[in-house]
Amino acid sequence: QKEVEQDPGPLSVPEGAIVSLNCTYSNSAFQYFMWYRQYSRKGPELLMYTYSSGNKEDGRFTAQVDKSSKYISLFIRDSQPSDSATYLCAMSELTGGGNKLTFGTGTQLKVEL
Amino acid sequence: ETGVTQTPRHLVMGMTNKKSLKCEQHLGHNAMYWYKQSAKKPLELMFVYSLEERVENNSVPSRFSPECPNSSHLFLHLHTLQPEDSALYLCASSRRIGPSDTQYFGPGTRLTVL
């Protein structure tokens, strides 16, 4: 079983739709949860960062963490064609070697006009 | 712009070649990372450096050799690679190596091994 499971998609939605992206994980040592966005031919860029269970909102984006279910989500409201990208969830634990990020495989999202 | 640059952006090499990937961060960070991103697979952490000292080596084959001469520069030296090493190699940096320290990524080097 993978430590982090993420549906690879692709996910295609019409402009203006609400998008829900999800990851599940098995490692209870994960402490911090992140969502990265990666456009084609670019490196990942941090979108959202959360620590505790609950919701965190930033503009059209809401990150949700449920540690009891080991489940995290990213919601995108009023989706735009510019949101078309691959979304990677990532989680971190403090190991002897420092900050170790474990990534999901990424979900490819396409927002159609 | 993330403040992390990588060169070259694309590299094609034969299995007997020796090449190097370069990463530079302009963020004043103390930690730098190499990741491998293959199609349909999660990013794989390869190496972590903190204050120019290697703190993590994730069972990476010896044909990959990292070098961190200072906190702003990171190299990945490549020799006798295999076709399965073809991937996007990403460099990242963070202020420190704590779990709350955000990692900022460069654009990556697309490597093709023939």
CSV table of C-alpha atoms in Angstrom, one decimal:
chain,number,residue,atom,x,y,z
A,1,GLN,CA,0.0,0.0,0.0
A,2,LYS,CA,1.3,3.5,-0.9
A,3,GLU,CA,1.7,5.9,1.9
A,4,VAL,CA,-0.3,8.5,0.0
A,5,GLU,CA,-3.0,7.7,-2.5
A,6,GLN,CA,-4.2,10.2,-5.0
A,7,ASP,CA,-6.5,9.7,-8.0
A,8,PRO,CA,-4.4,10.6,-11.1
A,9,GLY,CA,-7.4,11.7,-13.1
A,10,PRO,CA,-7.5,13.3,-15.6
A,11,LEU,CA,-10.4,15.3,-14.3
A,12,SER,CA,-12.2,17.6,-16.7
A,13,VAL,CA,-14.7,20.2,-15.5
A,14,PRO,CA,-16.5,23.2,-17.1
A,15,GLU,CA,-15.5,26.7,-16.2
A,16,GLY,CA,-17.2,27.9,-13.0
A,17,ALA,CA,-17.5,24.4,-11.5
A,18,ILE,CA,-16.5,23.5,-8.0
A,19,VAL,CA,-13.5,21.1,-8.0
A,20,SER,CA,-12.8,18.6,-5.3
A,21,LEU,CA,-9.4,17.0,-5.2
A,22,ASN,CA,-8.5,14.4,-2.5
A,23,CYS,CA,-5.7,12.3,-1.0
A,24,THR,CA,-5.7,9.6,1.6
A,25,TYR,CA,-2.7,8.6,3.7
A,26,SER,CA,-1.7,5.8,6.0
A,27,ASN,CA,1.1,7.3,8.1
A,28,SER,CA,0.0,8.8,11.4
A,29,ALA,CA,3.3,10.6,11.7
A,30,PHE,CA,2.4,13.1,9.0
A,31,GLN,CA,2.1,16.5,10.7
A,32,TYR,CA,1.9,19.0,7.9
A,33,PHE,CA,-0.2,18.9,4.7
A,34,MET,CA,0.3,20.8,1.5
A,35,TRP,CA,-1.1,21.2,-1.9
A,36,TYR,CA,1.2,22.0,-4.8
A,37,ARG,CA,0.1,23.1,-8.3
A,38,GLN,CA,2.3,22.1,-11.2
A,39,TYR,CA,1.8,23.6,-14.7
A,40,SER,CA,3.2,21.7,-17.7
A,41,ARG,CA,7.0,22.1,-18.0
A,42,LYS,CA,7.2,23.9,-14.6
A,43,GLY,CA,8.2,22.9,-11.1
A,44,PRO,CA,5.5,22.5,-8.4
A,45,GLU,CA,4.5,25.7,-6.6
A,46,LEU,CA,2.9,25.7,-3.1
A,47,LEU,CA,-0.8,26.5,-3.0
A,48,MET,CA,-2.0,25.7,0.4
A,49,TYR,CA,-0.4,24.6,3.7
A,50,THR,CA,-2.2,23.3,6.7
A,51,TYR,CA,-1.3,21.7,10.1
A,52,SER,CA,-4.3,20.9,12.1
A,53,SER,CA,-7.6,19.2,11.2
A,54,GLY,CA,-10.2,21.6,9.8
A,55,ASN,CA,-10.5,24.0,6.9
A,56,LYS,CA,-8.2,26.7,5.6
A,57,GLU,CA,-9.4,29.2,3.0
A,58,ASP,CA,-7.4,31.3,0.6
A,59,GLY,CA,-9.4,33.1,-2.1
A,60,ARG,CA,-11.1,30.4,-4.3
A,61,PHE,CA,-9.1,27.6,-2.6
A,62,THR,CA,-10.1,25.7,0.5
A,63,ALA,CA,-7.9,23.0,2.1
A,64,GLN,CA,-9.5,20.5,4.4
A,65,VAL,CA,-7.7,18.1,6.7
A,66,ASP,CA,-9.4,15.2,8.6
A,67,LYS,CA,-6.6,13.5,10.6
A,68,SER,CA,-9.0,11.0,12.2
A,69,SER,CA,-9.9,9.7,8.7
A,70,LYS,CA,-6.4,10.4,7.2
A,71,TYR,CA,-8.0,12.3,4.4
A,72,ILE,CA,-7.2,15.7,2.9
A,73,SER,CA,-9.1,17.7,0.3
A,74,LEU,CA,-8.6,20.8,-1.9
A,75,PHE,CA,-11.7,22.6,-3.1
A,76,ILE,CA,-11.5,25.1,-6.0
A,77,ARG,CA,-14.5,27.4,-6.4
A,78,ASP,CA,-15.4,29.1,-9.6
A,79,SER,CA,-12.8,27.2,-11.5
A,80,GLN,CA,-11.0,28.9,-14.3
A,81,PRO,CA,-9.1,27.6,-17.4
A,82,SER,CA,-5.9,29.0,-15.7
A,83,ASP,CA,-6.5,26.4,-12.9
A,84,SER,CA,-5.7,23.6,-15.5
A,85,ALA,CA,-2.7,21.9,-14.0
A,86,THR,CA,-1.6,18.9,-12.0
A,87,TYR,CA,-2.3,19.2,-8.3
A,88,LEU,CA,0.0,17.3,-6.0
A,89,CYS,CA,-0.8,16.6,-2.3
A,90,ALA,CA,2.2,16.4,0.0
A,91,MET,CA,2.7,15.6,3.6
A,92,SER,CA,5.6,15.9,5.9
A,93,GLU,CA,7.0,14.3,9.0
A,94,LEU,CA,10.1,15.1,10.9
A,95,THR,CA,12.6,12.4,10.5
A,96,GLY,CA,16.2,12.0,11.6
A,97,GLY,CA,17.2,13.4,8.2
A,98,GLY,CA,15.0,16.5,8.5
A,99,ASN,CA,11.9,17.5,6.5
A,100,LYS,CA,10.8,14.6,4.4
A,101,LEU,CA,7.9,15.3,2.0
A,102,THR,CA,5.9,12.4,0.7
A,103,PHE,CA,3.9,13.2,-2.4
A,104,GLY,CA,0.8,11.8,-4.1
A,105,THR,CA,1.0,11.0,-7.8
A,106,GLY,CA,-0.9,14.2,-8.7
A,107,THR,CA,-4.3,14.7,-10.2
A,108,GLN,CA,-4.4,16.3,-13.7
A,109,LEU,CA,-7.2,18.9,-13.9
A,110,LYS,CA,-8.5,20.5,-17.0
A,111,VAL,CA,-11.0,23.3,-16.8
A,112,GLU,CA,-12.8,23.7,-20.1
A,113,LEU,CA,-14.3,27.0,-21.5
B,1,GLU,CA,9.4,33.2,-10.4
B,2,THR,CA,10.3,30.9,-7.5
B,3,GLY,CA,13.9,32.0,-7.0
B,4,VAL,CA,15.2,28.6,-7.7
B,5,THR,CA,16.9,28.2,-11.1
B,6,GLN,CA,18.0,25.0,-12.8
B,7,THR,CA,20.3,24.4,-15.8
B,8,PRO,CA,20.1,22.9,-18.3
B,9,ARG,CA,16.3,22.7,-18.8
B,10,HIS,CA,16.7,19.8,-21.2
B,11,LEU,CA,19.4,17.2,-21.4
B,12,VAL,CA,19.8,14.2,-23.7
B,13,MET,CA,22.7,11.9,-22.9
B,14,GLY,CA,24.0,8.4,-23.8
B,15,MET,CA,24.5,5.7,-21.2
B,16,THR,CA,28.3,6.3,-21.2
B,17,ASN,CA,28.2,10.1,-20.9
B,18,LYS,CA,29.0,12.1,-17.8
B,19,LYS,CA,27.0,15.3,-17.2
B,20,SER,CA,26.0,17.5,-14.4
B,21,LEU,CA,22.8,19.3,-13.4
B,22,LYS,CA,23.0,22.6,-11.7
B,23,CYS,CA,20.6,24.3,-9.2
B,24,GLU,CA,20.9,27.7,-7.7
B,25,GLN,CA,18.6,29.3,-5.1
B,26,HIS,CA,18.4,33.1,-4.6
B,27,LEU,CA,16.2,32.9,-1.5
B,28,GLY,CA,18.8,32.8,1.3
B,29,HIS,CA,17.8,29.3,2.2
B,30,ASN,CA,19.9,26.8,4.1
B,31,ALA,CA,18.5,23.5,2.8
B,32,MET,CA,18.4,22.1,-0.7
B,33,TYR,CA,16.9,19.0,-2.2
B,34,TRP,CA,17.0,16.8,-5.3
B,35,TYR,CA,13.8,15.1,-6.4
B,36,LYS,CA,13.1,12.7,-9.3
B,37,GLN,CA,9.7,13.0,-11.0
B,38,SER,CA,8.7,10.1,-13.4
B,39,ALA,CA,5.5,9.8,-15.3
B,40,LYS,CA,2.6,8.4,-13.2
B,41,LYS,CA,4.8,8.2,-10.1
B,42,PRO,CA,5.0,10.4,-7.0
B,43,LEU,CA,8.0,12.8,-6.6
B,44,GLU,CA,10.9,10.8,-5.1
B,45,LEU,CA,13.2,12.5,-2.7
B,46,MET,CA,16.8,11.7,-3.7
B,47,PHE,CA,19.1,13.9,-1.5
B,48,VAL,CA,18.8,16.6,1.2
B,49,TYR,CA,21.5,19.1,2.1
B,50,SER,CA,21.4,21.3,5.2
B,51,LEU,CA,24.1,23.9,5.5
B,52,GLU,CA,26.1,22.1,2.8
B,53,GLU,CA,26.0,18.9,4.7
B,54,ARG,CA,24.1,15.9,3.3
B,55,VAL,CA,21.5,14.8,5.7
B,56,GLU,CA,19.5,12.3,3.6
B,57,ASN,CA,20.4,9.9,0.9
B,58,ASN,CA,17.3,7.9,-0.1
B,59,SER,CA,19.0,4.7,-1.4
B,60,VAL,CA,19.9,6.4,-4.6
B,61,PRO,CA,22.2,4.5,-7.0
B,62,SER,CA,25.9,5.6,-7.0
B,63,ARG,CA,25.6,6.7,-10.6
B,64,PHE,CA,24.0,9.8,-9.1
B,65,SER,CA,26.4,11.9,-7.1
B,66,PRO,CA,25.3,15.2,-5.4
B,67,GLU,CA,27.6,18.1,-4.5
B,68,CYS,CA,26.7,21.2,-2.5
B,69,PRO,CA,29.7,23.6,-2.5
B,70,ASN,CA,27.7,26.3,-0.6
B,71,SER,CA,24.2,26.9,0.5
B,72,SER,CA,23.1,28.6,-2.7
B,73,HIS,CA,24.3,25.9,-5.2
B,74,LEU,CA,23.6,22.3,-5.7
B,75,PHE,CA,24.8,19.9,-8.3
B,76,LEU,CA,23.8,16.4,-9.4
B,77,HIS,CA,26.6,14.6,-11.3
B,78,LEU,CA,25.5,11.9,-13.6
B,79,HIS,CA,27.5,9.0,-15.1
B,80,THR,CA,26.7,5.7,-16.8
B,81,LEU,CA,23.0,6.3,-16.5
B,82,GLN,CA,20.3,3.8,-17.6
B,83,PRO,CA,17.2,4.5,-19.8
B,84,GLU,CA,15.0,4.2,-16.7
B,85,ASP,CA,16.7,7.2,-15.2
B,86,SER,CA,15.0,9.4,-17.8
B,87,ALA,CA,12.7,11.7,-15.8
B,88,LEU,CA,12.3,15.3,-14.7
B,89,TYR,CA,14.8,16.2,-12.0
B,90,LEU,CA,13.7,18.9,-9.6
B,91,CYS,CA,15.7,21.0,-7.2
B,92,ALA,CA,14.1,22.6,-4.2
B,93,SER,CA,15.2,24.8,-1.3
B,94,SER,CA,13.8,25.7,2.1
B,95,ARG,CA,14.8,28.0,4.9
B,96,ARG,CA,15.5,25.1,7.2
B,97,ILE,CA,14.7,21.4,7.2
B,98,GLY,CA,11.8,21.5,9.7
B,99,PRO,CA,8.5,20.0,8.8
B,100,SER,CA,6.9,23.4,8.6
B,101,ASP,CA,9.5,24.9,6.2
B,102,THR,CA,8.1,25.3,2.8
B,103,GLN,CA,10.0,23.9,-0.1
B,104,TYR,CA,10.3,26.0,-3.2
B,105,PHE,CA,10.9,24.2,-6.4
B,106,GLY,CA,12.8,25.0,-9.6
B,107,PRO,CA,11.5,24.4,-13.1
B,108,GLY,CA,13.4,21.1,-13.4
B,109,THR,CA,15.7,19.5,-15.9
B,110,ARG,CA,14.1,17.1,-18.3
B,111,LEU,CA,16.6,14.3,-18.7
B,112,THR,CA,16.5,11.7,-21.5
B,113,VAL,CA,18.9,8.8,-21.4
B,114,LEU,CA,19.3,7.0,-24.7
